[in-house]
Coordinates of C-alpha atoms in Angstrom, one line a residue:
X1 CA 85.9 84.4 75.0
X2 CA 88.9 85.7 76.9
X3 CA 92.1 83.5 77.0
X4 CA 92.2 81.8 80.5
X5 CA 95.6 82.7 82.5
X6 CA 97.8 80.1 83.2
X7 CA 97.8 77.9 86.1
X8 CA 94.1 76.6 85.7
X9 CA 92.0 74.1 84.7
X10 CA 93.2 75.0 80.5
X11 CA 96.2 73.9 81.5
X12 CA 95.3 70.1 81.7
X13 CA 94.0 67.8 78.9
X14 CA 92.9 64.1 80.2
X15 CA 96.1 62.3 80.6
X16 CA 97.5 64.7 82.0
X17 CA 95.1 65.6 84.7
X18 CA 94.9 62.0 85.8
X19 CA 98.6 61.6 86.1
X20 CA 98.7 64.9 88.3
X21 CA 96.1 63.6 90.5
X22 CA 97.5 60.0 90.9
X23 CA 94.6 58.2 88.9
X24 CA 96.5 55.9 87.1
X25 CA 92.9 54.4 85.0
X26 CA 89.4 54.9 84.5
X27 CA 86.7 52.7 85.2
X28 CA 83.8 52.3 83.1
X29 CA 81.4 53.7 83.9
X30 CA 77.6 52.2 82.8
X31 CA 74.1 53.1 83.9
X32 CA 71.3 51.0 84.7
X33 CA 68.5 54.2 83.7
X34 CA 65.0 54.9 82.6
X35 CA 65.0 56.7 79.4
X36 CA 62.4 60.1 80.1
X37 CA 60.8 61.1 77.3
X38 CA 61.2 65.3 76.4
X39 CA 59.0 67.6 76.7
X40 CA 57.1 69.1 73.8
X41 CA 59.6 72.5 75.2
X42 CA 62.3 70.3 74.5
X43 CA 61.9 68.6 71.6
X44 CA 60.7 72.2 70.0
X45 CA 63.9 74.1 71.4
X46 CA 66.5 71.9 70.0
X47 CA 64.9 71.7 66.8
X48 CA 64.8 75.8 66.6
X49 CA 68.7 76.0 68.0
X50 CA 69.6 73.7 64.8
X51 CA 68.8 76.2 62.5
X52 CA 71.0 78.5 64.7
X53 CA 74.2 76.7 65.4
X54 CA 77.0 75.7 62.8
X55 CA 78.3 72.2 63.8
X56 CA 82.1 72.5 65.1
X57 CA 82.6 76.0 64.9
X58 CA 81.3 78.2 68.0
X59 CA 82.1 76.9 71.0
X60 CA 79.5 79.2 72.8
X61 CA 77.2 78.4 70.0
X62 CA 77.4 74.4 70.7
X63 CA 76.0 75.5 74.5
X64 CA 73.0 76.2 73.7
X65 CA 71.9 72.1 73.0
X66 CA 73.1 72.1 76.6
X67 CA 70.9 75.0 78.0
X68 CA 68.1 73.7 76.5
X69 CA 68.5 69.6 77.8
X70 CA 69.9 71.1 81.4
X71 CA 66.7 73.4 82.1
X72 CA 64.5 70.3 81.2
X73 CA 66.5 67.9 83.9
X74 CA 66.6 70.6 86.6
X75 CA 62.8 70.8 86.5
X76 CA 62.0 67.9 88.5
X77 CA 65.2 68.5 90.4
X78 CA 65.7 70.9 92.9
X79 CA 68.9 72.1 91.9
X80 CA 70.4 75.4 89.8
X81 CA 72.4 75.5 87.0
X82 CA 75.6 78.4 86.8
X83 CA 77.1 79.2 83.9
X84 CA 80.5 80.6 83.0
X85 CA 81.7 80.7 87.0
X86 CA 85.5 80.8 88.1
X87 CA 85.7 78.2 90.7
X88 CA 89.0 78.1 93.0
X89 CA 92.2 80.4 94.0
X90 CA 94.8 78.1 94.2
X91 CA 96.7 77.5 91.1
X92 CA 96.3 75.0 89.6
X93 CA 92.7 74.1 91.1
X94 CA 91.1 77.1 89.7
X95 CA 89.8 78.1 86.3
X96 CA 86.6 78.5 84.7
X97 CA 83.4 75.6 84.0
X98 CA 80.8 76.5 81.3
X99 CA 78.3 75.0 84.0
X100 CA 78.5 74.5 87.5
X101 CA 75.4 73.0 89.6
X102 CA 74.6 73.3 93.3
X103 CA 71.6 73.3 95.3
X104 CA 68.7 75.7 94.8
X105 CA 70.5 78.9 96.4
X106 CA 71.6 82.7 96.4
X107 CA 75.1 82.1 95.7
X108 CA 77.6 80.1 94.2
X109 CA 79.3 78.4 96.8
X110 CA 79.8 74.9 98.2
X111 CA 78.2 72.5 98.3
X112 CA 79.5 71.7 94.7
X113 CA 77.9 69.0 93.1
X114 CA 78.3 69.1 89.4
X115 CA 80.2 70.3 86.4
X116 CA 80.1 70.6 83.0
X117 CA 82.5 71.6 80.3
X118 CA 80.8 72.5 76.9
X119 CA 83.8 71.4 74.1
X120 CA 83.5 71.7 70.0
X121 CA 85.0 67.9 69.3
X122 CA 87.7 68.0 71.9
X123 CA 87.3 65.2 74.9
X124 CA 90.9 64.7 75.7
X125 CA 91.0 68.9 76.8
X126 CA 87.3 68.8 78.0
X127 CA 87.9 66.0 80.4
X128 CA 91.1 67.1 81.5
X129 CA 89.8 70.6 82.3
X130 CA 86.6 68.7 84.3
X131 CA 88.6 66.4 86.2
X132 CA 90.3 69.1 87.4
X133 CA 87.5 71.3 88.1
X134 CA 85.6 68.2 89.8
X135 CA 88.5 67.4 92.0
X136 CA 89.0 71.4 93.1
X137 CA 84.9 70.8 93.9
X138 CA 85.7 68.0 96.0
X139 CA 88.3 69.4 97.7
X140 CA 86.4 72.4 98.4
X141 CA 83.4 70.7 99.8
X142 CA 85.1 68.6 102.2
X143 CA 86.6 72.0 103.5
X144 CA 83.3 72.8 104.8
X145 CA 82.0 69.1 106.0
X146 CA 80.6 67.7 102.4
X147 CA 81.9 64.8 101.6
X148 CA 80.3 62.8 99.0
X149 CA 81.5 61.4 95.2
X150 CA 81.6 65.1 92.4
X151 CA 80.1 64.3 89.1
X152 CA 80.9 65.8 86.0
X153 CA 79.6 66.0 81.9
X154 CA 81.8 67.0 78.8
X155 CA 79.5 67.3 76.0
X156 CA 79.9 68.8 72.6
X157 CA 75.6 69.4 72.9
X158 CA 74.9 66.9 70.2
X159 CA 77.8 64.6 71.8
X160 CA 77.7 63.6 76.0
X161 CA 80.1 61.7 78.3
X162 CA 79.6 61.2 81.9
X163 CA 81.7 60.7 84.7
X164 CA 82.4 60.4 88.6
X165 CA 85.1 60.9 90.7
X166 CA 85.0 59.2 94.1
X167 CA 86.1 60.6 97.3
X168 CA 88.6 58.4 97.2
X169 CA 90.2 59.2 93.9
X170 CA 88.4 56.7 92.0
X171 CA 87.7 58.1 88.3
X172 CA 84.7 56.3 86.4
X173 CA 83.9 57.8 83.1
X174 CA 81.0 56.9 80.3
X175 CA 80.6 55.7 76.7
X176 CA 79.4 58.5 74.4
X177 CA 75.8 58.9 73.9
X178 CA 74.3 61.3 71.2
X179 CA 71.0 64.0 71.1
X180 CA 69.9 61.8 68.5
X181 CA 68.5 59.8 71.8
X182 CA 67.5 62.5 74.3
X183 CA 65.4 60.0 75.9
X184 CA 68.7 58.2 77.0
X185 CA 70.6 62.0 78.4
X186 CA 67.6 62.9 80.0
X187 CA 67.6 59.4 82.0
X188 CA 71.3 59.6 82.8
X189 CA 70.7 63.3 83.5
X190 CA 68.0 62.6 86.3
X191 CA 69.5 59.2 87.4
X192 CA 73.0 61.4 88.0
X193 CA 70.7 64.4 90.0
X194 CA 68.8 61.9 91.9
X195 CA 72.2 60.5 93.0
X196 CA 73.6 63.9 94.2
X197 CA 69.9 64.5 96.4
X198 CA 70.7 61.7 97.9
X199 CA 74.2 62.6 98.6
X200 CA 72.7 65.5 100.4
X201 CA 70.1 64.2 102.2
X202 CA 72.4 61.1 103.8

């Protein structure tokens, strides 16, 4: 994968980002879900992509768990996924997410309503480059009238964390939860999509 220029989303690790943006904490952040068992699909996919990836050492490789679990939540969800999108112009709210999610449309364009940033171990640089990629979504939406909470998702594929960032500049992040239980991702997956319809329908 190219090197990203400077002046971008790369540029931030966690601290960082949240002392740029004036978030001086995190809250946490904890679900009351359903777990939703996977789909025969599923449960077959991720068991041929082990046999395919090398733990920790392809980025692009370590995707592929995320593929698989994302096309099973947007299913039921009228949503599409976008992957490897630049999102921004203004430096530094720009830079590229592995996966982007809007409504069920043509183009990429606003409403935003979730990102993702696919990482090999590293959180502190994964959630620094997705807070800054969910604020630059916010920021963006309200430009055109949509103003509602951005979500966001670091995950390593086998490894997930989940967060929020409010509309006003309150950041609420996750415990980690593994693929071991995909039951419990897929219920936070479709508890954090039903969320955004309603977002959009209010």
């Amino acid at each position: 994968m190219e090197k990203e220029e400077k002046g971008t989303f790369g540029d931030f690790d966690m601290a960082k980002a949240m002392k740029f943006l004036g978030i001086p904490y995190y809250h946490k952040w904890r679900f009351d879900i359903t777990p939703i068992s996977p789909s025969s699909f599923l449960t077959t996919g991720l068991r041929k992509a082990d046999k395919h990836i090398t733990v920790g050492i392809n980025e692009g490789e370590q995707k592929l768990y995320a593929e698989l679990v994302f096309l099973e939540t947007t299913e039921n969800h009228n949503l599409r996924m976008w992957q490897e999108r630049y999102i921004g112009t203004e430096k530094p709210f720009r830079g590229r997410v592995d996966f982007a999610f809007t409504q069920n449309q043509v183009m990429l364009e606003t409403p935003y309503l979730v990102v993702s940033e696919a990482k090999k171990e590293d959180f502190e640089q994964g959630w620094g480059q997705c807070l800054m990629a969910m604020k630059t979504c916010l920021m963006l939406n309200e430009k055109e009238g949509y103003v509602f909470d951005m979500f966001g998702i670091v995950s390593t594929g086998r490894f997930w964390e989940f967060g929020k960032l409010t509309v006003d500049n309150q950041l609420y992040k996750s415990e980690g939860y593994t693929l071991a239980q995909p039951d419990v991702i897929l219920g936070i997956l479709d508890y954090m999509f039903t969320l955004i319809e309603q977002n959009m329908t209010t």
